[in-house]
């Protein structure tokens, strides 16, 4: 049986006391739960996988969480149900939601209804760099005394969490192009009421919901069209796909282009690597120019920072305020984050998983540590990375790695073997290209190999968008035990 939801009940009622979130342990859903709790609502939730750290986080907020997606979780009946995109129409709790005809919203709809309507939403979208760019924007505003509300897909170090509530003008939100809910199959960012936006990149991704690049272009093009004429879009205009969208007139608002091309309004000039920091020069419109000291490595992060500078200048902030504030950025968890150093061996955690992101991350770290042996450890975990669509692209993504260790994938049940990514095949391709590469059946085998072969001066880069079986802590413990 599938849930039969009444479209007319897809709304927030006038009087709300109790809000229940189905799928509450997702990063965004848990953040939303915390925000609603802070607003004074009685909040409950349910999820299939209830474990730390999210279970501990919700418990610290005194938000009760029930395990599973059972019909009885909607008794007593809440005033409003928020449905996460992990929830399927066949789950008993979703079926009961339809049977009871309770009011319901998706996570993006709820964020817009409760937190964006009376703010100036600043939406950061793009295939790559959303979390870092949104965090840099929120932190820089904070340092300038304009602390915004925000919801971001990573823990922002300046705040120690991925959300914030403020009474100020701005609300920074990471604009995800992934779909909204089983009853609303559109990209999340279409709900975020964008007034100003940054678009870092548009590439093929999320192969489980987008059949091709054209469908991704279409959803970004629709998003561009949602920005009002009094707003602005800061776009990486030298990106071929973004340039095509702009040429098609998808945006009706002013467009501020950034990049390295001389035609861009904001141009990245010289960059200088300084360990895990970068200094870069830039030039803007009307003779604006300067040097930014960025506490992040890599050309791609310089471009992300330039986008933030361009947007903040458009909002009326002057460069002498922006640049010192940006220089104090503490970073984002899981983005080129050093997890520990043992016996001279550095273990770095990074969220990169798309081939372009892997390549950019390794290039940045190679520039930061030109003399070190970079050991890349990759977990193909997403629906896209486990498909053969990126098999060839990954063969080019690890060029800056001295050594590559690849974990075997968990097979996708809905795809024949010839359409699935092969870790063994990637390792063989990399070896033919002259690189030291191996595939491993499980995480324990990778830890064994690293413990036996790592040496002082190595930089081990763990690349995954998931927990990777807690490989970071386990590896550091093994390295310490071998001291």
PDB file of C-alpha atoms in Angstrom, residues 128-129 203 297-301 303-304 336 350 352-368 374 396-400 461 463:
ATOM      1  CA  UNK A 128      30.416  21.641  -5.910  1.00  0.00           C
ATOM      2  CA  UNK A 129      31.422  23.937  -3.069  1.00  0.00           C
ATOM      3  CA  UNK A 203      27.685  19.428 -13.656  1.00  0.00           C
ATOM      4  CA  UNK A 297      43.770  25.638   0.331  1.00  0.00           C
ATOM      5  CA  UNK A 298      43.227  25.522  -3.405  1.00  0.00           C
ATOM      6  CA  UNK A 299      42.210  27.562  -6.415  1.00  0.00           C
ATOM      7  CA  UNK A 300      38.629  26.274  -6.155  1.00  0.00           C
ATOM      8  CA  UNK A 301      38.311  27.755  -2.661  1.00  0.00           C
ATOM      9  CA  UNK A 303      36.927  31.125  -6.461  1.00  0.00           C
ATOM     10  CA  UNK A 304      34.383  30.305  -3.741  1.00  0.00           C
ATOM     11  CA  UNK A 336      40.032  19.249   4.246  1.00  0.00           C
ATOM     12  CA  UNK A 350      37.265  15.447   3.147  1.00  0.00           C
ATOM     13  CA  UNK A 352      34.792  15.028  -1.878  1.00  0.00           C
ATOM     14  CA  UNK A 353      33.173  12.224  -3.874  1.00  0.00           C
ATOM     15  CA  UNK A 354      32.278  13.602  -7.335  1.00  0.00           C
ATOM     16  CA  UNK A 355      35.261  13.284  -9.760  1.00  0.00           C
ATOM     17  CA  UNK A 356      35.583  17.061 -10.139  1.00  0.00           C
ATOM     18  CA  UNK A 357      35.600  17.560  -6.366  1.00  0.00           C
ATOM     19  CA  UNK A 358      38.145  14.769  -5.862  1.00  0.00           C
ATOM     20  CA  UNK A 359      40.431  16.307  -8.471  1.00  0.00           C
ATOM     21  CA  UNK A 360      40.130  19.828  -7.020  1.00  0.00           C
ATOM     22  CA  UNK A 361      40.727  18.628  -3.455  1.00  0.00           C
ATOM     23  CA  UNK A 362      43.837  16.634  -4.340  1.00  0.00           C
ATOM     24  CA  UNK A 363      45.201  19.483  -6.487  1.00  0.00           C
ATOM     25  CA  UNK A 364      44.743  21.877  -3.569  1.00  0.00           C
ATOM     26  CA  UNK A 365      46.491  19.572  -1.128  1.00  0.00           C
ATOM     27  CA  UNK A 366      49.292  18.887  -3.603  1.00  0.00           C
ATOM     28  CA  UNK A 367      49.909  22.647  -3.795  1.00  0.00           C
ATOM     29  CA  UNK A 368      49.834  22.823   0.004  1.00  0.00           C
ATOM     30  CA  UNK A 374      49.675  12.095  -0.832  1.00  0.00           C
ATOM     31  CA  UNK A 396      41.621  11.339 -14.236  1.00  0.00           C
ATOM     32  CA  UNK A 397      40.630  12.633 -10.806  1.00  0.00           C
ATOM     33  CA  UNK A 398      43.518  11.109  -8.837  1.00  0.00           C
ATOM     34  CA  UNK A 399      46.390  12.557 -10.869  1.00  0.00           C
ATOM     35  CA  UNK A 400      47.854  14.436  -7.882  1.00  0.00           C
ATOM     36  CA  UNK A 461      43.405  11.964   2.479  1.00  0.00           C
ATOM     37  CA  UNK A 463      37.553  10.955   0.574  1.00  0.00           C
TER      38      UNK A 463
END
